[in-house]
Amino acid sequence: EAAAHSHPRCNSKKARTTSVSQIDMACSRPLFNVGDQVMAAWFDGKSGSAWYGGKILSYVTIQKDKEFGERRAYEIRYEDGDVTKEPLEDTWVFSREDYELDREVNDEKRTLKGIDNPLLTDSADPYAKTRGYYTTKLTGYKAFTSLGGAMRAYDKEIIRQKG
């Protein structure tokens, strides 16, 4: 299973900052590539949406924005063989790992110690507004594209600090 990818500059040491206001929001949006396995919403027009596993067939760049990074819409072939009728905006596409983690946290109404998921509710960017990004103070307020990535970084830092 492939993981979500972020902009190359987001993987540099310069991506680490000392305050939330310095976070590079362009690093907060996951980017999926052709062939990646994902969980994506399916809209049937009647009862709303449901989530199903699938694979990225193609994507189009909707917008390249300095503040929030590249917005993509994905064509997805679901596990049952159905294909999206039109490209699905990135707000409706999760890595399988993040989908499962998100369900576990929300279904159990749990909070994650040391990890925050800020939403920019006043933003015009749909992803920033509804999905946000992940941070942990232990990693220098670095923005993570995925909950799983933030959890691994947090755990790694705890282990490093405690030896």
mmCIF file of C-alpha atoms in Angstrom:
data_model
loop_
_atom_site.group_PDB
_atom_site.id
_atom_site.type_symbol
_atom_site.label_atom_id
_atom_site.label_comp_id
_atom_site.label_asym_id
_atom_site.label_seq_id
_atom_site.Cartn_x
_atom_site.Cartn_y
_atom_site.Cartn_z
ATOM 1 C CA GLU A 1 0.000 0.000 0.000
ATOM 2 C CA ALA A 2 1.451 3.344 -1.010
ATOM 3 C CA ALA A 3 1.497 6.287 1.349
ATOM 4 C CA ALA A 4 0.429 9.819 0.579
ATOM 5 C CA HIS A 5 3.221 11.992 -0.708
ATOM 6 C CA SER A 6 3.913 15.592 0.121
ATOM 7 C CA HIS A 7 5.681 18.364 -1.726
ATOM 8 C CA PRO A 8 9.483 17.671 -1.869
ATOM 9 C CA ARG A 9 10.348 20.838 0.079
ATOM 10 C CA CYS A 10 8.268 19.540 2.973
ATOM 11 C CA ASN A 11 10.712 16.726 3.671
ATOM 12 C CA SER A 12 13.656 19.034 4.274
ATOM 13 C CA LYS A 13 14.957 20.046 7.699
ATOM 14 C CA LYS A 14 13.775 23.574 6.910
ATOM 15 C CA ALA A 15 10.208 22.274 7.185
ATOM 16 C CA ARG A 16 10.651 22.207 10.971
ATOM 17 C CA THR A 17 9.522 25.444 12.595
ATOM 18 C CA THR A 18 9.240 26.872 16.074
ATOM 19 C CA SER A 19 5.636 28.074 16.033
ATOM 20 C CA VAL A 20 2.313 27.168 14.488
ATOM 21 C CA SER A 21 2.254 30.478 12.604
ATOM 22 C CA GLN A 22 5.406 29.417 10.712
ATOM 23 C CA ILE A 23 4.008 26.098 9.455
ATOM 24 C CA ASP A 24 4.245 25.767 5.696
ATOM 25 C CA MET A 25 0.634 24.952 4.857
ATOM 26 C CA ALA A 26 1.653 23.795 1.383
ATOM 27 C CA CYS A 27 3.162 20.812 3.213
ATOM 28 C CA SER A 28 -0.087 19.836 4.907
ATOM 29 C CA ARG A 29 -1.983 18.293 1.972
ATOM 30 C CA PRO A 30 -1.283 14.664 1.001
ATOM 31 C CA LEU A 31 -0.678 14.031 -2.685
ATOM 32 C CA PHE A 32 -1.578 10.623 -4.087
ATOM 33 C CA ASN A 33 -0.122 9.149 -7.263
ATOM 34 C CA VAL A 34 -1.472 6.788 -9.907
ATOM 35 C CA GLY A 35 -1.697 3.284 -8.452
ATOM 36 C CA ASP A 36 -1.934 4.346 -4.801
ATOM 37 C CA GLN A 37 -4.478 2.447 -2.697
ATOM 38 C CA VAL A 38 -6.912 4.815 -0.956
ATOM 39 C CA MET A 39 -10.248 5.105 0.795
ATOM 40 C CA ALA A 40 -12.571 7.455 -1.061
ATOM 41 C CA ALA A 41 -16.103 8.732 -0.774
ATOM 42 C CA TRP A 42 -18.745 7.440 -3.170
ATOM 43 C CA PHE A 43 -21.705 9.737 -3.758
ATOM 44 C CA ASP A 44 -24.817 7.927 -4.975
ATOM 45 C CA GLY A 45 -27.036 11.013 -5.279
ATOM 46 C CA LYS A 46 -29.645 9.591 -2.906
ATOM 47 C CA SER A 47 -28.332 8.832 0.549
ATOM 48 C CA GLY A 48 -25.193 10.972 0.612
ATOM 49 C CA SER A 49 -21.828 9.283 0.691
ATOM 50 C CA ALA A 50 -20.154 6.091 1.813
ATOM 51 C CA TRP A 51 -16.462 5.205 1.950
ATOM 52 C CA TYR A 52 -14.857 2.429 -0.084
ATOM 53 C CA GLY A 53 -11.398 1.203 -0.916
ATOM 54 C CA GLY A 54 -9.984 1.865 -4.346
ATOM 55 C CA LYS A 55 -6.988 2.728 -6.473
ATOM 56 C CA ILE A 56 -5.984 6.037 -8.046
ATOM 57 C CA LEU A 57 -6.348 5.748 -11.847
ATOM 58 C CA SER A 58 -5.386 9.350 -12.641
ATOM 59 C CA TYR A 59 -5.458 12.840 -11.221
ATOM 60 C CA VAL A 60 -5.719 16.430 -12.381
ATOM 61 C CA THR A 61 -4.274 19.452 -10.682
ATOM 62 C CA ILE A 62 -7.124 21.796 -9.805
ATOM 63 C CA GLN A 63 -4.977 24.581 -8.466
ATOM 64 C CA LYS A 64 -1.409 25.316 -7.430
ATOM 65 C CA ASP A 65 -1.512 27.643 -4.496
ATOM 66 C CA LYS A 66 1.510 29.061 -2.653
ATOM 67 C CA GLU A 67 -0.279 28.996 0.676
ATOM 68 C CA PHE A 68 -1.991 25.594 0.590
ATOM 69 C CA GLY A 69 -0.080 23.680 -2.050
ATOM 70 C CA GLU A 70 -1.346 21.653 -4.964
ATOM 71 C CA ARG A 71 -5.048 20.762 -5.006
ATOM 72 C CA ARG A 72 -5.838 17.569 -6.886
ATOM 73 C CA ALA A 73 -8.919 15.705 -8.014
ATOM 74 C CA TYR A 74 -8.654 11.947 -8.483
ATOM 75 C CA GLU A 75 -10.222 9.358 -10.745
ATOM 76 C CA ILE A 76 -10.674 6.240 -8.642
ATOM 77 C CA ARG A 77 -11.499 2.635 -9.443
ATOM 78 C CA TYR A 78 -13.246 1.237 -6.399
ATOM 79 C CA GLU A 79 -12.697 -2.358 -5.294
ATOM 80 C CA ASP A 80 -16.078 -3.373 -6.727
ATOM 81 C CA GLY A 81 -14.997 -2.145 -10.191
ATOM 82 C CA ASP A 82 -16.965 1.128 -10.225
ATOM 83 C CA VAL A 83 -15.099 4.235 -11.334
ATOM 84 C CA THR A 84 -15.784 7.798 -10.205
ATOM 85 C CA LYS A 85 -18.115 9.590 -12.623
ATOM 86 C CA GLU A 86 -15.992 12.735 -12.341
ATOM 87 C CA PRO A 87 -12.703 13.391 -10.535
ATOM 88 C CA LEU A 88 -13.084 13.438 -6.755
ATOM 89 C CA GLU A 89 -11.511 16.385 -4.904
ATOM 90 C CA ASP A 90 -8.725 15.537 -2.475
ATOM 91 C CA THR A 91 -10.911 16.415 0.514
ATOM 92 C CA TRP A 92 -12.766 13.144 -0.131
ATOM 93 C CA VAL A 93 -9.714 10.867 -0.471
ATOM 94 C CA PHE A 94 -7.771 9.350 2.459
ATOM 95 C CA SER A 95 -4.860 6.972 2.732
ATOM 96 C CA ARG A 96 -6.173 3.656 4.005
ATOM 97 C CA GLU A 97 -4.094 4.050 7.157
ATOM 98 C CA ASP A 98 -5.534 7.484 7.952
ATOM 99 C CA TYR A 99 -9.071 6.345 7.211
ATOM 100 C CA GLU A 100 -8.743 3.479 9.714
ATOM 101 C CA LEU A 101 -7.044 5.680 12.338
ATOM 102 C CA ASP A 102 -9.643 8.419 11.888
ATOM 103 C CA ARG A 103 -12.503 5.928 12.303
ATOM 104 C CA GLU A 104 -10.899 4.449 15.409
ATOM 105 C CA VAL A 105 -10.384 7.855 17.040
ATOM 106 C CA ASN A 106 -13.801 9.260 16.104
ATOM 107 C CA ASP A 107 -15.801 6.091 16.781
ATOM 108 C CA GLU A 108 -14.317 5.855 20.263
ATOM 109 C CA LYS A 109 -14.470 9.649 20.770
ATOM 110 C CA ARG A 110 -10.806 9.563 21.763
ATOM 111 C CA THR A 111 -8.256 12.312 21.716
ATOM 112 C CA LEU A 112 -4.676 11.701 20.730
ATOM 113 C CA LYS A 113 -2.107 12.690 23.325
ATOM 114 C CA GLY A 114 0.466 15.062 21.869
ATOM 115 C CA ILE A 115 -1.114 15.369 18.399
ATOM 116 C CA ASP A 116 -3.311 18.187 17.195
ATOM 117 C CA ASN A 117 -5.480 18.434 14.072
ATOM 118 C CA PRO A 118 -6.064 22.162 13.496
ATOM 119 C CA LEU A 119 -8.747 23.126 10.995
ATOM 120 C CA LEU A 120 -8.635 26.503 9.308
ATOM 121 C CA THR A 121 -12.367 27.108 9.454
ATOM 122 C CA ASP A 122 -12.151 30.594 7.936
ATOM 123 C CA SER A 123 -10.121 29.402 4.939
ATOM 124 C CA ALA A 124 -11.425 29.336 1.368
ATOM 125 C CA ASP A 125 -9.434 26.134 0.800
ATOM 126 C CA PRO A 126 -11.799 23.152 1.289
ATOM 127 C CA TYR A 127 -9.057 20.799 2.496
ATOM 128 C CA ALA A 128 -7.673 23.236 5.068
ATOM 129 C CA LYS A 129 -11.204 23.972 6.229
ATOM 130 C CA THR A 130 -12.470 20.404 6.657
ATOM 131 C CA ARG A 131 -9.414 18.144 7.017
ATOM 132 C CA GLY A 132 -6.654 20.461 8.231
ATOM 133 C CA TYR A 133 -3.245 19.080 9.049
ATOM 134 C CA TYR A 134 -1.502 17.372 11.976
ATOM 135 C CA THR A 135 1.111 18.767 14.353
ATOM 136 C CA THR A 136 3.015 17.731 17.425
ATOM 137 C CA LYS A 137 5.059 20.098 19.583
ATOM 138 C CA LEU A 138 7.655 17.373 20.077
ATOM 139 C CA THR A 139 8.622 17.607 16.411
ATOM 140 C CA GLY A 140 8.923 21.383 16.267
ATOM 141 C CA TYR A 141 5.444 22.203 14.956
ATOM 142 C CA LYS A 142 6.117 20.385 11.697
ATOM 143 C CA ALA A 143 2.949 19.952 9.629
ATOM 144 C CA PHE A 144 2.185 16.331 8.805
ATOM 145 C CA THR A 145 0.043 15.276 5.864
ATOM 146 C CA SER A 146 -1.291 12.270 7.737
ATOM 147 C CA LEU A 147 -2.356 11.242 11.191
ATOM 148 C CA GLY A 148 -0.236 8.109 10.879
ATOM 149 C CA GLY A 149 2.832 10.192 10.011
ATOM 150 C CA ALA A 150 2.281 12.477 12.994
ATOM 151 C CA MET A 151 1.817 9.481 15.324
ATOM 152 C CA ARG A 152 5.034 7.811 14.107
ATOM 153 C CA ALA A 153 6.996 11.079 14.453
ATOM 154 C CA TYR A 154 5.627 11.638 17.958
ATOM 155 C CA ASP A 155 6.505 8.084 19.042
ATOM 156 C CA LYS A 156 9.977 8.327 17.499
ATOM 157 C CA GLU A 157 10.651 11.576 19.370
ATOM 158 C CA ILE A 158 9.447 10.085 22.674
ATOM 159 C CA ILE A 159 11.796 7.133 22.172
ATOM 160 C CA ARG A 160 14.681 9.477 21.261
ATOM 161 C CA GLN A 161 14.095 11.619 24.373
ATOM 162 C CA LYS A 162 13.761 8.701 26.780
ATOM 163 C CA GLY A 163 16.584 6.719 25.193
#
